[in-house]
XYZ file of C-alpha atoms in Angstrom:
118
model
C 31.148 68.843 38.365
C 33.622 67.860 36.526
C 34.210 64.649 38.269
C 30.503 64.255 37.524
C 31.138 64.568 33.877
C 34.096 62.418 33.889
C 32.187 59.632 35.971
C 29.499 59.617 33.251
C 32.078 59.769 30.548
C 33.496 56.445 32.244
C 29.990 54.959 32.814
C 29.078 55.325 28.826
C 32.733 54.254 27.917
C 31.994 51.042 30.283
C 28.417 50.498 28.557
C 30.278 50.899 25.068
C 32.914 48.594 25.493
C 30.175 46.245 27.314
C 28.240 46.273 24.204
C 30.863 45.536 22.284
C 31.961 42.574 23.940
C 28.540 41.246 23.735
C 28.262 41.860 19.889
C 31.840 39.694 19.780
C 30.347 37.347 21.763
C 27.211 37.097 19.364
C 29.657 36.828 16.583
C 31.656 34.242 17.998
C 28.771 32.212 18.948
C 27.191 32.793 15.518
C 30.354 31.632 13.859
C 30.580 28.593 16.039
C 27.502 27.444 15.344
C 27.619 28.033 11.604
C 30.941 26.223 12.023
C 29.491 23.598 13.985
C 26.451 22.891 11.051
C 29.019 22.577 8.311
C 30.759 19.510 10.410
C 27.640 18.098 11.102
C 26.618 18.386 7.452
C 29.859 17.163 6.718
C 29.407 14.286 9.073
C 25.758 13.448 7.877
C 27.204 13.528 3.800
C 30.185 11.014 5.250
C 28.031 8.896 6.870
C 25.440 8.806 3.777
C 28.130 8.242 1.103
C 29.153 5.021 3.449
C 25.799 3.415 3.579
C 25.356 4.129 -0.136
C 28.538 2.196 -0.678
C 27.377 -0.458 1.851
C 24.103 -0.634 0.125
C 25.792 -0.638 -3.583
C 27.662 -3.319 -2.899
C 25.283 -5.860 -1.033
C 22.926 -4.990 -3.951
C 25.547 -5.908 -6.185
C 26.047 -9.128 -4.218
C 22.406 -9.710 -4.481
C 22.260 -8.597 -8.196
C 25.062 -10.967 -9.268
C 23.691 -14.048 -7.849
C 20.210 -13.312 -9.462
C 21.766 -12.371 -12.664
C 23.272 -16.202 -12.495
C 19.900 -17.000 -11.778
C 18.226 -15.424 -14.823
C 21.237 -16.810 -16.889
C 20.119 -20.043 -15.485
C 16.473 -19.924 -16.371
C 17.128 -18.370 -19.459
C 18.906 -21.470 -20.568
C 16.177 -23.920 -19.389
C 13.728 -22.070 -21.267
C 15.773 -22.135 -24.403
C 16.136 -26.570 -23.313
C 12.740 -26.536 -23.022
C 11.475 -24.314 -26.299
C 14.115 -26.596 -28.507
C 12.234 -29.827 -26.664
C 8.766 -28.407 -27.610
C 10.347 -27.679 -31.368
C 11.718 -30.980 -32.029
C 8.498 -32.731 -30.762
C 6.619 -30.806 -33.006
C 8.940 -31.542 -36.033
C 8.545 -35.555 -34.921
C 4.561 -35.517 -34.513
C 3.594 -33.317 -37.184
C 2.689 -35.387 -39.841
C 1.153 -37.951 -37.566
C -1.433 -35.486 -35.889
C -2.196 -33.710 -39.240
C -3.306 -37.346 -40.348
C -5.287 -38.002 -37.490
C -6.747 -34.438 -37.942
C -7.478 -34.802 -41.993
C -8.599 -38.691 -40.852
C -11.160 -37.314 -38.353
C -12.351 -34.175 -40.890
C -13.007 -36.465 -44.192
C -14.115 -39.441 -42.476
C -17.744 -38.397 -41.308
C -20.039 -41.192 -40.018
C -23.683 -39.850 -40.313
C -25.595 -41.380 -37.040
C -28.494 -40.365 -35.033
C -27.499 -39.009 -31.733
C -28.615 -41.470 -28.894
C -30.539 -38.623 -27.159
C -32.562 -38.015 -30.385
C -36.259 -39.137 -30.035
C -38.116 -40.253 -32.794
C -41.927 -38.957 -32.482
C -45.002 -40.372 -34.689
């Protein structure tokens, strides 16, 4: 009988050790998964930073050339506005004289479509 209780005790101890080993294995697996997840997150973050930096450099290159274009367009617009203003100053008196002449010089006449009915 003593050998049976001793055998049962050994089985219980073996079962307890096996349960501890399984628990340890689960903990190690959880740690490895957590570590792998953190490493993957760091890789993703590094890749995102690299792509963002690449995008910023390309955007800066595109915006730099676009900035030059906008400056050129603005300068051309200023030249055109100055040309229109100088043209307006040169022709102002002549245009005013024409308008006043047309408004003040009224010549009454019958319209060609008007029919005189008797």
